[in-house]
Amino acid sequence: MYNSASDSASYIISVPPLGAAIESDSYRFSHEAGVYRAAKEMESRAVVLVPPSFLFQRSSSAIRELLIED
């Protein structure tokens, strides 16, 4: 999933790259970037494993909204 190709999929099961370097300055944490990418690539359902802190971080709120709305 984390290659240079950006395809979409009907079902995604993902563990974001915790602690990995990310290219975007938009996210403070690598798991935010991983969850955002999984949310954008899914077509119908996704299971994304995140650390518990993701649920309470203020910076993650927009990504959580994206998962709920889509």
PDB file of C-alpha atoms in Angstrom:
ATOM      1  CA  MET A   1       0.000   0.000   0.000  1.00  0.00           C
ATOM      2  CA  TYR A   2       2.792   2.468   0.707  1.00  0.00           C
ATOM      3  CA  ASN A   3       4.451   2.417  -2.685  1.00  0.00           C
ATOM      4  CA  SER A   4       4.537   5.282  -5.148  1.00  0.00           C
ATOM      5  CA  ALA A   5       1.384   4.144  -6.969  1.00  0.00           C
ATOM      6  CA  SER A   6      -1.835   5.651  -5.670  1.00  0.00           C
ATOM      7  CA  ASP A   7      -4.660   3.273  -6.517  1.00  0.00           C
ATOM      8  CA  SER A   8      -7.987   2.771  -4.827  1.00  0.00           C
ATOM      9  CA  ALA A   9      -9.356  -0.425  -3.348  1.00  0.00           C
ATOM     10  CA  SER A  10     -12.693  -1.733  -2.157  1.00  0.00           C
ATOM     11  CA  TYR A  11     -11.259  -2.983   1.119  1.00  0.00           C
ATOM     12  CA  ILE A  12      -8.135  -1.811   2.911  1.00  0.00           C
ATOM     13  CA  ILE A  13      -6.553  -3.269   6.029  1.00  0.00           C
ATOM     14  CA  SER A  14      -3.706  -1.028   7.063  1.00  0.00           C
ATOM     15  CA  VAL A  15      -1.214  -0.449   9.808  1.00  0.00           C
ATOM     16  CA  PRO A  16       0.175   3.047   9.253  1.00  0.00           C
ATOM     17  CA  PRO A  17       3.964   3.301   9.243  1.00  0.00           C
ATOM     18  CA  LEU A  18       4.440   4.256  12.885  1.00  0.00           C
ATOM     19  CA  GLY A  19       7.585   6.288  13.380  1.00  0.00           C
ATOM     20  CA  ALA A  20       8.411   6.370   9.668  1.00  0.00           C
ATOM     21  CA  ALA A  21       9.630   9.520   7.970  1.00  0.00           C
ATOM     22  CA  ILE A  22       6.908  11.275   5.985  1.00  0.00           C
ATOM     23  CA  GLU A  23       7.291  13.714   3.119  1.00  0.00           C
ATOM     24  CA  SER A  24       4.431  16.040   4.014  1.00  0.00           C
ATOM     25  CA  ASP A  25       4.609  18.818   6.576  1.00  0.00           C
ATOM     26  CA  SER A  26       0.821  18.668   6.912  1.00  0.00           C
ATOM     27  CA  TYR A  27       0.975  15.910   9.501  1.00  0.00           C
ATOM     28  CA  ARG A  28       2.911  15.938  12.729  1.00  0.00           C
ATOM     29  CA  PHE A  29       2.783  12.156  13.123  1.00  0.00           C
ATOM     30  CA  SER A  30       3.392   9.386  10.589  1.00  0.00           C
ATOM     31  CA  HIS A  31       0.286   7.476  11.688  1.00  0.00           C
ATOM     32  CA  GLU A  32      -1.840  10.498  10.735  1.00  0.00           C
ATOM     33  CA  ALA A  33      -0.410  10.415   7.224  1.00  0.00           C
ATOM     34  CA  GLY A  34      -1.014   6.662   7.004  1.00  0.00           C
ATOM     35  CA  VAL A  35      -4.626   6.898   8.161  1.00  0.00           C
ATOM     36  CA  TYR A  36      -5.299   9.804   5.793  1.00  0.00           C
ATOM     37  CA  ARG A  37      -3.926   7.832   2.853  1.00  0.00           C
ATOM     38  CA  ALA A  38      -5.988   4.751   3.750  1.00  0.00           C
ATOM     39  CA  ALA A  39      -9.107   6.928   4.049  1.00  0.00           C
ATOM     40  CA  LYS A  40      -8.527   8.508   0.641  1.00  0.00           C
ATOM     41  CA  GLU A  41      -7.790   5.189  -1.117  1.00  0.00           C
ATOM     42  CA  MET A  42     -10.719   3.169   0.214  1.00  0.00           C
ATOM     43  CA  GLU A  43     -13.888   2.826  -1.820  1.00  0.00           C
ATOM     44  CA  SER A  44     -16.229   1.145   0.640  1.00  0.00           C
ATOM     45  CA  ARG A  45     -14.587  -0.175   3.828  1.00  0.00           C
ATOM     46  CA  ALA A  46     -11.285   0.043   5.634  1.00  0.00           C
ATOM     47  CA  VAL A  47      -9.765  -1.285   8.826  1.00  0.00           C
ATOM     48  CA  VAL A  48      -6.914   0.888  10.016  1.00  0.00           C
ATOM     49  CA  LEU A  49      -4.970   0.087  13.177  1.00  0.00           C
ATOM     50  CA  VAL A  50      -3.889   3.210  15.046  1.00  0.00           C
ATOM     51  CA  PRO A  51      -2.430   3.952  18.455  1.00  0.00           C
ATOM     52  CA  PRO A  52      -5.002   4.973  21.097  1.00  0.00           C
ATOM     53  CA  SER A  53      -3.635   8.513  21.100  1.00  0.00           C
ATOM     54  CA  PHE A  54      -4.970   9.004  17.549  1.00  0.00           C
ATOM     55  CA  LEU A  55      -8.513   9.098  18.931  1.00  0.00           C
ATOM     56  CA  PHE A  56      -7.710  12.009  21.242  1.00  0.00           C
ATOM     57  CA  GLN A  57      -5.185  14.104  19.290  1.00  0.00           C
ATOM     58  CA  ARG A  58      -6.641  17.395  18.178  1.00  0.00           C
ATOM     59  CA  SER A  59      -4.569  17.310  14.987  1.00  0.00           C
ATOM     60  CA  SER A  60      -6.259  14.018  13.995  1.00  0.00           C
ATOM     61  CA  SER A  61      -9.816  15.376  14.158  1.00  0.00           C
ATOM     62  CA  ALA A  62     -10.072  16.227  10.444  1.00  0.00           C
ATOM     63  CA  ILE A  63      -8.971  12.718   9.499  1.00  0.00           C
ATOM     64  CA  ARG A  64     -11.479  11.142  11.890  1.00  0.00           C
ATOM     65  CA  GLU A  65     -14.236  13.268  10.312  1.00  0.00           C
ATOM     66  CA  LEU A  66     -13.142  12.120   6.848  1.00  0.00           C
ATOM     67  CA  LEU A  67     -13.468   8.470   7.910  1.00  0.00           C
ATOM     68  CA  ILE A  68     -16.949   9.037   9.348  1.00  0.00           C
ATOM     69  CA  GLU A  69     -18.318  11.113   6.466  1.00  0.00           C
ATOM     70  CA  ASP A  70     -17.062   8.825   3.712  1.00  0.00           C
TER      71      ASP A  70
END
